[in-house]
PDB file of C-alpha atoms in Angstrom:
ATOM      1  CA  MET A   1      -8.210  -3.440 -14.374  1.00  0.00           C
ATOM      2  CA  LYS A   2      -8.025  -3.133 -17.845  1.00  0.00           C
ATOM      3  CA  LEU A   3      -5.933  -3.844 -20.577  1.00  0.00           C
ATOM      4  CA  ILE A   4      -4.781  -0.597 -22.214  1.00  0.00           C
ATOM      5  CA  LEU A   5      -4.119  -1.261 -25.857  1.00  0.00           C
ATOM      6  CA  ASP A   6      -3.091   2.575 -27.269  1.00  0.00           C
ATOM      7  CA  GLU A   7       0.477   2.702 -27.069  1.00  0.00           C
ATOM      8  CA  THR A   8       0.008   6.121 -27.009  1.00  0.00           C
ATOM      9  CA  ALA A   9      -2.152   6.195 -24.157  1.00  0.00           C
ATOM     10  CA  LEU A  10       1.074   5.999 -21.866  1.00  0.00           C
ATOM     11  CA  GLY A  11       3.271   7.802 -23.613  1.00  0.00           C
ATOM     12  CA  LEU A  12       5.161   4.790 -25.462  1.00  0.00           C
ATOM     13  CA  GLU A  13       5.984   4.349 -28.942  1.00  0.00           C
ATOM     14  CA  ARG A  14       5.194   1.613 -31.011  1.00  0.00           C
ATOM     15  CA  ALA A  15       8.605   0.134 -33.558  1.00  0.00           C
ATOM     16  CA  VAL A  16      10.083  -3.315 -34.916  1.00  0.00           C
ATOM     17  CA  VAL A  17      13.297  -4.195 -34.376  1.00  0.00           C
ATOM     18  CA  GLU A  18      15.489  -6.756 -36.320  1.00  0.00           C
ATOM     19  CA  THR A  19      17.113  -9.422 -34.203  1.00  0.00           C
ATOM     20  CA  SER A  20      18.779 -12.782 -33.754  1.00  0.00           C
ATOM     21  CA  LEU A  21      15.235 -14.553 -33.847  1.00  0.00           C
ATOM     22  CA  GLY A  22      13.639 -12.329 -36.318  1.00  0.00           C
ATOM     23  CA  ARG A  23      11.484  -8.736 -36.378  1.00  0.00           C
ATOM     24  CA  VAL A  24      10.103  -8.273 -32.967  1.00  0.00           C
ATOM     25  CA  VAL A  25       7.586  -5.261 -31.800  1.00  0.00           C
ATOM     26  CA  VAL A  26       8.236  -3.168 -28.465  1.00  0.00           C
ATOM     27  CA  ARG A  27       7.055  -0.099 -27.578  1.00  0.00           C
ATOM     28  CA  SER A  28       9.307   2.132 -26.373  1.00  0.00           C
ATOM     29  CA  GLY A  29       9.840   5.720 -24.692  1.00  0.00           C
ATOM     30  CA  ARG A  30       9.112   8.224 -21.325  1.00  0.00           C
ATOM     31  CA  ARG A  31      13.311   8.301 -21.815  1.00  0.00           C
ATOM     32  CA  SER A  32      15.249   9.699 -18.964  1.00  0.00           C
ATOM     33  CA  SER A  33      18.006   7.833 -18.612  1.00  0.00           C
ATOM     34  CA  ASN A  34      20.933   5.228 -20.311  1.00  0.00           C
ATOM     35  CA  THR A  35      19.101   2.439 -18.141  1.00  0.00           C
ATOM     36  CA  ALA A  36      15.943   0.591 -19.442  1.00  0.00           C
ATOM     37  CA  THR A  37      13.301  -0.726 -16.955  1.00  0.00           C
ATOM     38  CA  ILE A  38      12.601  -3.789 -19.778  1.00  0.00           C
ATOM     39  CA  LEU A  39       9.213  -4.968 -19.322  1.00  0.00           C
ATOM     40  CA  VAL A  40       9.366  -8.662 -19.977  1.00  0.00           C
ATOM     41  CA  HIS A  41       5.968 -11.079 -21.132  1.00  0.00           C
ATOM     42  CA  GLY A  42       5.598 -14.730 -19.744  1.00  0.00           C
ATOM     43  CA  ALA A  43       4.009 -17.084 -22.228  1.00  0.00           C
ATOM     44  CA  ALA A  44      -0.210 -16.118 -22.933  1.00  0.00           C
ATOM     45  CA  GLY A  45       0.825 -12.490 -22.547  1.00  0.00           C
ATOM     46  CA  SER A  46       2.241  -9.908 -24.585  1.00  0.00           C
ATOM     47  CA  TRP A  47       3.158  -6.231 -23.806  1.00  0.00           C
ATOM     48  CA  THR A  48      -0.357  -5.256 -22.573  1.00  0.00           C
ATOM     49  CA  THR A  49       0.439  -7.580 -20.396  1.00  0.00           C
ATOM     50  CA  TRP A  50       2.506  -4.959 -17.966  1.00  0.00           C
ATOM     51  CA  THR A  51      -0.050  -1.930 -19.033  1.00  0.00           C
ATOM     52  CA  PRO A  52      -2.622  -2.403 -15.857  1.00  0.00           C
ATOM     53  CA  LEU A  53       0.722  -1.758 -13.830  1.00  0.00           C
ATOM     54  CA  ILE A  54       1.901   0.802 -15.922  1.00  0.00           C
ATOM     55  CA  ALA A  55      -1.670   3.006 -15.286  1.00  0.00           C
ATOM     56  CA  TYR A  56      -0.766   2.234 -11.518  1.00  0.00           C
ATOM     57  CA  ALA A  57       2.010   3.625 -11.649  1.00  0.00           C
ATOM     58  CA  ASP A  58       0.768   7.394 -13.345  1.00  0.00           C
ATOM     59  CA  GLU A  59      -2.507   7.023 -11.359  1.00  0.00           C
ATOM     60  CA  HIS A  60      -0.279   6.708  -7.887  1.00  0.00           C
ATOM     61  CA  GLY A  61       2.487  10.346  -8.751  1.00  0.00           C
ATOM     62  CA  LEU A  62       5.093   7.416  -9.806  1.00  0.00           C
ATOM     63  CA  PRO A  63       5.730   6.965 -13.408  1.00  0.00           C
ATOM     64  CA  LEU A  64       7.806   4.249 -14.469  1.00  0.00           C
ATOM     65  CA  VAL A  65      10.941   5.651 -17.640  1.00  0.00           C
ATOM     66  CA  ASP A  66      13.207   4.182 -19.722  1.00  0.00           C
ATOM     67  CA  LEU A  67      10.111   1.561 -20.941  1.00  0.00           C
ATOM     68  CA  VAL A  68      10.440  -1.504 -23.497  1.00  0.00           C
ATOM     69  CA  ILE A  69       8.013  -3.844 -23.807  1.00  0.00           C
ATOM     70  CA  PRO A  70       9.156  -6.517 -26.337  1.00  0.00           C
ATOM     71  CA  ASP A  71       6.401  -8.234 -27.558  1.00  0.00           C
ATOM     72  CA  LEU A  72       8.376 -12.028 -27.548  1.00  0.00           C
ATOM     73  CA  PRO A  73       8.605 -13.662 -30.553  1.00  0.00           C
ATOM     74  CA  GLY A  74       5.434 -15.634 -30.749  1.00  0.00           C
ATOM     75  CA  TRP A  75       3.525 -13.599 -28.898  1.00  0.00           C
ATOM     76  CA  GLY A  76       1.278 -10.097 -29.841  1.00  0.00           C
ATOM     77  CA  GLU A  77       2.439  -8.205 -33.287  1.00  0.00           C
ATOM     78  CA  SER A  78       5.686 -10.366 -33.495  1.00  0.00           C
ATOM     79  CA  ALA A  79       6.337 -13.359 -35.485  1.00  0.00           C
ATOM     80  CA  ALA A  80       7.078 -16.884 -34.805  1.00  0.00           C
ATOM     81  CA  PRO A  81      10.767 -17.685 -34.152  1.00  0.00           C
ATOM     82  CA  ASP A  82      12.632 -20.071 -36.225  1.00  0.00           C
ATOM     83  CA  TRP A  83      12.000 -23.073 -33.517  1.00  0.00           C
ATOM     84  CA  ARG A  84      15.082 -24.771 -34.420  1.00  0.00           C
ATOM     85  CA  GLU A  85      17.179 -21.799 -32.600  1.00  0.00           C
ATOM     86  CA  ALA A  86      14.974 -21.192 -29.962  1.00  0.00           C
ATOM     87  CA  SER A  87      16.808 -21.769 -26.839  1.00  0.00           C
ATOM     88  CA  ILE A  88      15.587 -19.645 -23.818  1.00  0.00           C
ATOM     89  CA  GLY A  89      19.267 -17.843 -24.284  1.00  0.00           C
ATOM     90  CA  ALA A  90      18.355 -16.733 -27.704  1.00  0.00           C
ATOM     91  CA  TYR A  91      15.089 -15.916 -26.411  1.00  0.00           C
ATOM     92  CA  ALA A  92      17.045 -13.395 -23.992  1.00  0.00           C
ATOM     93  CA  GLY A  93      19.375 -12.127 -26.170  1.00  0.00           C
ATOM     94  CA  ALA A  94      16.974 -11.015 -28.668  1.00  0.00           C
ATOM     95  CA  ILE A  95      15.702  -9.101 -25.394  1.00  0.00           C
ATOM     96  CA  ALA A  96      19.307  -7.656 -24.847  1.00  0.00           C
ATOM     97  CA  GLU A  97      19.494  -6.734 -28.830  1.00  0.00           C
ATOM     98  CA  ILE A  98      16.141  -4.468 -28.644  1.00  0.00           C
ATOM     99  CA  ALA A  99      17.417  -3.001 -25.696  1.00  0.00           C
ATOM    100  CA  LEU A 100      20.848  -2.190 -28.235  1.00  0.00           C
ATOM    101  CA  ALA A 101      19.237  -1.073 -30.902  1.00  0.00           C
ATOM    102  CA  LEU A 102      17.296   1.154 -29.044  1.00  0.00           C
ATOM    103  CA  GLY A 103      20.282   2.961 -27.499  1.00  0.00           C
ATOM    104  CA  TYR A 104      20.760   1.618 -23.912  1.00  0.00           C
ATOM    105  CA  ARG A 105      23.689   0.006 -22.606  1.00  0.00           C
ATOM    106  CA  ARG A 106      21.710  -0.660 -19.494  1.00  0.00           C
ATOM    107  CA  TRP A 107      19.031  -2.635 -18.124  1.00  0.00           C
ATOM    108  CA  ARG A 108      16.905  -3.149 -15.525  1.00  0.00           C
ATOM    109  CA  LEU A 109      14.521  -6.134 -16.101  1.00  0.00           C
ATOM    110  CA  VAL A 110      10.687  -6.671 -13.970  1.00  0.00           C
ATOM    111  CA  GLY A 111      10.012 -10.474 -15.930  1.00  0.00           C
ATOM    112  CA  HIS A 112       6.788 -12.440 -15.837  1.00  0.00           C
ATOM    113  CA  SER A 113       6.182 -15.538 -14.866  1.00  0.00           C
ATOM    114  CA  LEU A 114       8.120 -17.306 -18.510  1.00  0.00           C
ATOM    115  CA  GLY A 115       9.344 -13.539 -18.661  1.00  0.00           C
ATOM    116  CA  GLY A 116      11.207 -14.055 -14.969  1.00  0.00           C
ATOM    117  CA  PHE A 117      13.180 -17.035 -16.640  1.00  0.00           C
ATOM    118  CA  LEU A 118      14.247 -15.688 -18.860  1.00  0.00           C
ATOM    119  CA  ALA A 119      15.319 -12.496 -17.334  1.00  0.00           C
ATOM    120  CA  LEU A 120      17.388 -14.325 -14.689  1.00  0.00           C
ATOM    121  CA  ASP A 121      18.898 -15.573 -17.491  1.00  0.00           C
ATOM    122  CA  LEU A 122      19.471 -12.729 -19.318  1.00  0.00           C
ATOM    123  CA  ALA A 123      21.069 -11.508 -16.030  1.00  0.00           C
ATOM    124  CA  ALA A 124      23.244 -14.095 -15.501  1.00  0.00           C
ATOM    125  CA  ARG A 125      24.498 -13.399 -19.263  1.00  0.00           C
ATOM    126  CA  THR A 126      25.228  -9.778 -18.347  1.00  0.00           C
ATOM    127  CA  PRO A 127      25.928  -9.465 -15.393  1.00  0.00           C
ATOM    128  CA  GLU A 128      27.685  -6.358 -16.325  1.00  0.00           C
ATOM    129  CA  ALA A 129      24.867  -4.865 -18.328  1.00  0.00           C
ATOM    130  CA  THR A 130      21.917  -6.138 -15.630  1.00  0.00           C
ATOM    131  CA  ALA A 131      21.021  -3.536 -12.219  1.00  0.00           C
ATOM    132  CA  SER A 132      18.758  -5.300 -10.600  1.00  0.00           C
ATOM    133  CA  VAL A 133      15.607  -7.830 -12.170  1.00  0.00           C
ATOM    134  CA  VAL A 134      12.645  -8.099 -10.252  1.00  0.00           C
ATOM    135  CA  LEU A 135      10.117 -11.569 -10.521  1.00  0.00           C
ATOM    136  CA  VAL A 136       6.745 -10.989 -11.092  1.00  0.00           C
ATOM    137  CA  SER A 137       5.503 -15.113 -10.246  1.00  0.00           C
ATOM    138  CA  PRO A 138       8.778 -16.694 -11.886  1.00  0.00           C
ATOM    139  CA  THR A 139       9.162 -19.784 -13.592  1.00  0.00           C
ATOM    140  CA  GLY A 140      11.255 -21.536 -11.571  1.00  0.00           C
ATOM    141  CA  PRO A 141      12.235 -25.689 -10.867  1.00  0.00           C
ATOM    142  CA  ALA A 142       9.105 -26.726 -10.690  1.00  0.00           C
ATOM    143  CA  VAL A 143       7.634 -26.072 -14.654  1.00  0.00           C
ATOM    144  CA  VAL A 144      11.485 -27.229 -15.772  1.00  0.00           C
ATOM    145  CA  GLU A 145      10.395 -30.776 -13.774  1.00  0.00           C
ATOM    146  CA  ALA A 146       6.751 -30.695 -14.893  1.00  0.00           C
ATOM    147  CA  VAL A 147       7.573 -30.557 -18.919  1.00  0.00           C
ATOM    148  CA  ARG A 148      11.031 -33.339 -17.944  1.00  0.00           C
ATOM    149  CA  ARG A 149       8.662 -35.868 -15.976  1.00  0.00           C
ATOM    150  CA  PRO A 150       5.220 -35.163 -16.705  1.00  0.00           C
ATOM    151  CA  VAL A 151       4.004 -37.492 -13.733  1.00  0.00           C
ATOM    152  CA  ARG A 152       5.969 -36.492 -11.456  1.00  0.00           C
ATOM    153  CA  GLY A 153       6.574 -33.450 -11.520  1.00  0.00           C
ATOM    154  CA  GLY A 154       2.177 -32.760 -12.831  1.00  0.00           C
ATOM    155  CA  ILE A 155       1.807 -33.798  -9.050  1.00  0.00           C
ATOM    156  CA  ARG A 156       3.317 -30.943  -7.643  1.00  0.00           C
ATOM    157  CA  LEU A 157       1.589 -28.662 -10.122  1.00  0.00           C
ATOM    158  CA  PRO A 158      -1.276 -30.310 -11.103  1.00  0.00           C
ATOM    159  CA  TRP A 159      -2.424 -27.034 -13.501  1.00  0.00           C
ATOM    160  CA  PHE A 160       0.357 -26.668 -14.903  1.00  0.00           C
ATOM    161  CA  ALA A 161       0.757 -30.099 -16.192  1.00  0.00           C
ATOM    162  CA  GLY A 162      -2.907 -29.415 -16.939  1.00  0.00           C
ATOM    163  CA  MET A 163      -2.821 -26.476 -18.871  1.00  0.00           C
ATOM    164  CA  LEU A 164       1.150 -27.736 -21.004  1.00  0.00           C
ATOM    165  CA  LEU A 165      -0.856 -31.182 -22.659  1.00  0.00           C
ATOM    166  CA  ALA A 166      -3.700 -29.340 -23.362  1.00  0.00           C
ATOM    167  CA  MET A 167      -1.969 -26.842 -25.144  1.00  0.00           C
ATOM    168  CA  ARG A 168       0.849 -30.511 -26.386  1.00  0.00           C
ATOM    169  CA  ILE A 169      -2.110 -31.198 -27.898  1.00  0.00           C
ATOM    170  CA  LEU A 170      -4.572 -28.524 -29.622  1.00  0.00           C
ATOM    171  CA  ASP A 171      -0.198 -28.297 -30.647  1.00  0.00           C
ATOM    172  CA  ALA A 172      -0.081 -31.627 -32.431  1.00  0.00           C
ATOM    173  CA  LEU A 173      -3.956 -30.865 -34.045  1.00  0.00           C
ATOM    174  CA  GLY A 174      -3.350 -27.200 -35.450  1.00  0.00           C
ATOM    175  CA  SER A 175      -7.025 -26.022 -33.337  1.00  0.00           C
ATOM    176  CA  VAL A 176      -5.350 -23.075 -32.080  1.00  0.00           C
ATOM    177  CA  GLY A 177      -9.202 -21.843 -32.991  1.00  0.00           C
ATOM    178  CA  VAL A 178     -10.835 -23.979 -30.320  1.00  0.00           C
ATOM    179  CA  VAL A 179      -9.054 -22.069 -27.557  1.00  0.00           C
ATOM    180  CA  ARG A 180     -11.024 -18.608 -29.667  1.00  0.00           C
ATOM    181  CA  GLY A 181     -14.302 -20.912 -29.875  1.00  0.00           C
ATOM    182  CA  LEU A 182     -13.433 -21.241 -25.598  1.00  0.00           C
ATOM    183  CA  ARG A 183     -13.685 -18.008 -25.393  1.00  0.00           C
ATOM    184  CA  ARG A 184     -16.960 -17.161 -27.660  1.00  0.00           C
ATOM    185  CA  ILE A 185     -19.046 -19.165 -25.815  1.00  0.00           C
ATOM    186  CA  GLY A 186     -17.937 -17.562 -21.931  1.00  0.00           C
ATOM    187  CA  MET A 187     -15.912 -20.194 -20.559  1.00  0.00           C
ATOM    188  CA  LEU A 188     -11.959 -19.177 -20.175  1.00  0.00           C
ATOM    189  CA  ARG A 189     -12.981 -17.636 -17.627  1.00  0.00           C
ATOM    190  CA  PHE A 190     -14.096 -20.618 -16.217  1.00  0.00           C
ATOM    191  CA  LEU A 191     -11.153 -22.550 -17.178  1.00  0.00           C
ATOM    192  CA  SER A 192      -8.481 -19.587 -16.170  1.00  0.00           C
ATOM    193  CA  SER A 193      -9.456 -19.358 -13.193  1.00  0.00           C
ATOM    194  CA  PRO A 194      -6.941 -21.101 -11.576  1.00  0.00           C
ATOM    195  CA  LEU A 195      -4.170 -18.207 -12.475  1.00  0.00           C
ATOM    196  CA  PHE A 196      -6.828 -15.408  -9.960  1.00  0.00           C
ATOM    197  CA  ALA A 197      -7.042 -15.069  -6.784  1.00  0.00           C
ATOM    198  CA  ASP A 198      -9.879 -13.941  -7.484  1.00  0.00           C
ATOM    199  CA  ARG A 199     -10.988 -14.312 -11.752  1.00  0.00           C
ATOM    200  CA  GLY A 200     -14.488 -12.510 -10.379  1.00  0.00           C
ATOM    201  CA  VAL A 201     -12.638  -9.421  -9.369  1.00  0.00           C
ATOM    202  CA  ILE A 202     -11.164 -10.008 -12.858  1.00  0.00           C
ATOM    203  CA  ASP A 203     -11.643  -7.370 -16.314  1.00  0.00           C
ATOM    204  CA  ALA A 204     -12.578  -9.211 -19.009  1.00  0.00           C
ATOM    205  CA  SER A 205      -9.961  -7.293 -20.777  1.00  0.00           C
ATOM    206  CA  VAL A 206      -7.121  -9.269 -19.431  1.00  0.00           C
ATOM    207  CA  ILE A 207      -9.313 -13.097 -19.257  1.00  0.00           C
ATOM    208  CA  GLY A 208      -9.217 -11.889 -23.530  1.00  0.00           C
ATOM    209  CA  ALA A 209      -6.348 -10.483 -23.907  1.00  0.00           C
ATOM    210  CA  PHE A 210      -4.722 -14.269 -22.649  1.00  0.00           C
ATOM    211  CA  ALA A 211      -7.256 -15.835 -24.575  1.00  0.00           C
ATOM    212  CA  ASP A 212      -5.675 -14.118 -27.740  1.00  0.00           C
ATOM    213  CA  GLU A 213      -1.789 -14.801 -26.761  1.00  0.00           C
ATOM    214  CA  LEU A 214      -2.834 -18.596 -25.491  1.00  0.00           C
ATOM    215  CA  ARG A 215      -0.542 -19.885 -28.259  1.00  0.00           C
ATOM    216  CA  PRO A 216      -0.170 -23.766 -28.190  1.00  0.00           C
ATOM    217  CA  ALA A 217       3.177 -23.441 -30.395  1.00  0.00           C
ATOM    218  CA  SER A 218       4.661 -21.247 -29.376  1.00  0.00           C
ATOM    219  CA  PHE A 219       3.502 -22.833 -25.246  1.00  0.00           C
ATOM    220  CA  VAL A 220       5.195 -25.357 -26.166  1.00  0.00           C
ATOM    221  CA  HIS A 221       8.037 -24.575 -28.062  1.00  0.00           C
ATOM    222  CA  ALA A 222       8.778 -22.035 -25.257  1.00  0.00           C
ATOM    223  CA  ALA A 223       8.433 -24.963 -22.231  1.00  0.00           C
ATOM    224  CA  ARG A 224      10.898 -26.829 -24.504  1.00  0.00           C
ATOM    225  CA  ALA A 225      13.621 -24.738 -24.240  1.00  0.00           C
ATOM    226  CA  VAL A 226      12.519 -24.539 -20.128  1.00  0.00           C
ATOM    227  CA  ALA A 227      13.168 -28.003 -20.306  1.00  0.00           C
ATOM    228  CA  GLY A 228      16.815 -28.660 -21.795  1.00  0.00           C
ATOM    229  CA  TYR A 229      18.023 -25.570 -19.815  1.00  0.00           C
ATOM    230  CA  ASP A 230      21.028 -26.440 -17.525  1.00  0.00           C
ATOM    231  CA  LEU A 231      19.098 -24.713 -13.790  1.00  0.00           C
ATOM    232  CA  ARG A 232      23.073 -24.003 -12.333  1.00  0.00           C
ATOM    233  CA  ARG A 233      23.337 -20.786 -14.579  1.00  0.00           C
ATOM    234  CA  PHE A 234      21.792 -18.301 -12.309  1.00  0.00           C
ATOM    235  CA  GLU A 235      23.833 -19.217 -10.387  1.00  0.00           C
ATOM    236  CA  ARG A 236      26.253 -16.209 -11.996  1.00  0.00           C
ATOM    237  CA  ILE A 237      24.109 -14.209 -10.858  1.00  0.00           C
ATOM    238  CA  THR A 238      25.506 -11.381  -8.845  1.00  0.00           C
ATOM    239  CA  CYS A 239      22.221  -8.264  -9.502  1.00  0.00           C
ATOM    240  CA  PRO A 240      19.558  -8.073  -6.229  1.00  0.00           C
ATOM    241  CA  VAL A 241      16.997 -10.027  -7.507  1.00  0.00           C
ATOM    242  CA  ARG A 242      13.484 -10.009  -5.605  1.00  0.00           C
ATOM    243  CA  SER A 243      10.215 -11.991  -6.633  1.00  0.00           C
ATOM    244  CA  VAL A 244       6.410 -10.931  -5.856  1.00  0.00           C
ATOM    245  CA  ARG A 245       4.181 -14.787  -6.132  1.00  0.00           C
ATOM    246  CA  GLY A 246       0.868 -14.746  -5.265  1.00  0.00           C
ATOM    247  CA  GLN A 247       0.114 -16.661  -2.726  1.00  0.00           C
ATOM    248  CA  ARG A 248      -2.990 -18.655  -4.527  1.00  0.00           C
ATOM    249  CA  ASP A 249      -0.094 -18.840  -7.249  1.00  0.00           C
ATOM    250  CA  ALA A 250      -1.139 -22.595  -9.200  1.00  0.00           C
ATOM    251  CA  PHE A 251       2.058 -22.322 -11.749  1.00  0.00           C
ATOM    252  CA  SER A 252       4.063 -22.130  -8.972  1.00  0.00           C
ATOM    253  CA  SER A 253       5.804 -24.612  -6.596  1.00  0.00           C
ATOM    254  CA  GLU A 254       6.240 -24.456  -2.345  1.00  0.00           C
ATOM    255  CA  SER A 255      10.122 -25.600  -2.795  1.00  0.00           C
ATOM    256  CA  ASP A 256      10.756 -22.636  -5.723  1.00  0.00           C
ATOM    257  CA  SER A 257      11.760 -20.125  -2.905  1.00  0.00           C
ATOM    258  CA  ALA A 258      14.432 -22.483  -1.320  1.00  0.00           C
ATOM    259  CA  TRP A 259      15.289 -23.111  -3.913  1.00  0.00           C
ATOM    260  CA  PHE A 260      15.685 -19.614  -5.281  1.00  0.00           C
ATOM    261  CA  ALA A 261      17.341 -18.738  -2.363  1.00  0.00           C
ATOM    262  CA  ARG A 262      19.968 -20.899  -2.367  1.00  0.00           C
ATOM    263  CA  THR A 263      20.957 -20.381  -6.035  1.00  0.00           C
ATOM    264  CA  ILE A 264      21.170 -16.243  -6.382  1.00  0.00           C
ATOM    265  CA  PRO A 265      22.895 -14.939  -3.209  1.00  0.00           C
ATOM    266  CA  ALA A 266      20.720 -11.622  -3.457  1.00  0.00           C
ATOM    267  CA  PHE A 267      17.311 -12.754  -3.527  1.00  0.00           C
ATOM    268  CA  ARG A 268      14.318 -11.340  -1.830  1.00  0.00           C
ATOM    269  CA  GLU A 269      10.785 -12.593  -1.548  1.00  0.00           C
ATOM    270  CA  GLN A 270       7.580 -11.522  -1.545  1.00  0.00           C
ATOM    271  CA  ARG A 271       4.684 -13.278  -0.853  1.00  0.00           C
ATOM    272  CA  VAL A 272       0.708 -11.627  -2.466  1.00  0.00           C
ATOM    273  CA  PRO A 273      -2.249 -12.890  -0.128  1.00  0.00           C
ATOM    274  CA  ASP A 274      -4.655 -11.723  -2.624  1.00  0.00           C
ATOM    275  CA  ALA A 275      -2.978 -12.589  -5.829  1.00  0.00           C
ATOM    276  CA  GLY A 276      -2.249 -15.958  -7.996  1.00  0.00           C
ATOM    277  CA  HIS A 277       0.143 -16.231 -11.175  1.00  0.00           C
ATOM    278  CA  PHE A 278      -0.948 -12.166 -12.238  1.00  0.00           C
ATOM    279  CA  ALA A 279       0.420 -10.338  -9.261  1.00  0.00           C
ATOM    280  CA  ALA A 280       1.543  -7.499 -11.443  1.00  0.00           C
ATOM    281  CA  ILE A 281      -1.598  -7.221 -13.199  1.00  0.00           C
ATOM    282  CA  GLU A 282      -3.590  -8.261  -9.024  1.00  0.00           C
ATOM    283  CA  SER A 283      -2.064  -6.886  -7.384  1.00  0.00           C
ATOM    284  CA  PRO A 284       0.340  -3.479  -8.581  1.00  0.00           C
ATOM    285  CA  GLY A 285       0.566  -1.835  -6.245  1.00  0.00           C
ATOM    286  CA  VAL A 286       3.401  -4.220  -4.160  1.00  0.00           C
ATOM    287  CA  VAL A 287       4.728  -5.303  -7.701  1.00  0.00           C
ATOM    288  CA  LEU A 288       5.314  -0.918  -8.391  1.00  0.00           C
ATOM    289  CA  GLN A 289       7.216  -0.964  -4.690  1.00  0.00           C
ATOM    290  CA  ALA A 290       9.226  -3.125  -5.862  1.00  0.00           C
ATOM    291  CA  ILE A 291      10.408  -2.320  -9.418  1.00  0.00           C
ATOM    292  CA  LEU A 292      10.695   0.585  -7.251  1.00  0.00           C
ATOM    293  CA  ALA A 293      12.881  -0.835  -4.454  1.00  0.00           C
ATOM    294  CA  SER A 294      15.416  -2.645  -6.753  1.00  0.00           C
ATOM    295  CA  ALA A 295      16.184  -0.480  -8.763  1.00  0.00           C
ATOM    296  CA  LEU A 296      17.769   1.914  -5.640  1.00  0.00           C
ATOM    297  CA  ALA A 297      19.182  -0.319  -4.110  1.00  0.00           C
ATOM    298  CA  ALA A 298      20.852  -1.353  -7.851  1.00  0.00           C
TER     299      ALA A 298
END
């Protein structure tokens, strides 16, 4: 499925919200209640990451409502924050500030990759306001280990360790243009293949957006924030948590599922055979059903 770049085509509006991490660009709309459905993209993503899922839901008569979809600071149209202040808690706090500024007092959180990590942190911090969490290929303890201990953690997640090393080198060189150069010569589709179960069926717009949002500085600083995080915070989560993970997700370890199940009482996971790291794009129907089911369970 193609990414949709025009928010009005999905009945959404673009706004800029002032947060503790600076001005954040957000798309929102389809208001029907006081509980927001907040879609949080991951590293190398933006609000457009979610557009295939939204379009799929519309086409099947199950539209998602009360949508709040920010470009996280450092990605999309949102400016990079002061990196000294960009902790996981600060990112999560900015998401809550956006929802509150738009008039919502409660939220259902849907997070992909790093966005899933942020969703869990926000759920731990705001149990009364968080109705449910849906994780899509979430960042978990294996990624944290790979950032903290590149050699030992990299053995478990070699593709992630390799990407982190590449982003650190590009950040040090200030060479964000190299990524776009790889896109121009057609190499990015090959290099991004570990992210998808079958890259041959992935639309070129998805690969193009991946190139545009693969920002070395933002990636490196987000990884640093994850490395400094106390994972015991997730024990505070009380709401239902549903996880959808591609069976061929190169950025997730088998041990992550067991860890989440031990740590979060209401955690449930579904594996998707024909998906990699971007299950919301590769298998939107499965992710949609998880979102709808979590709304009913909350």
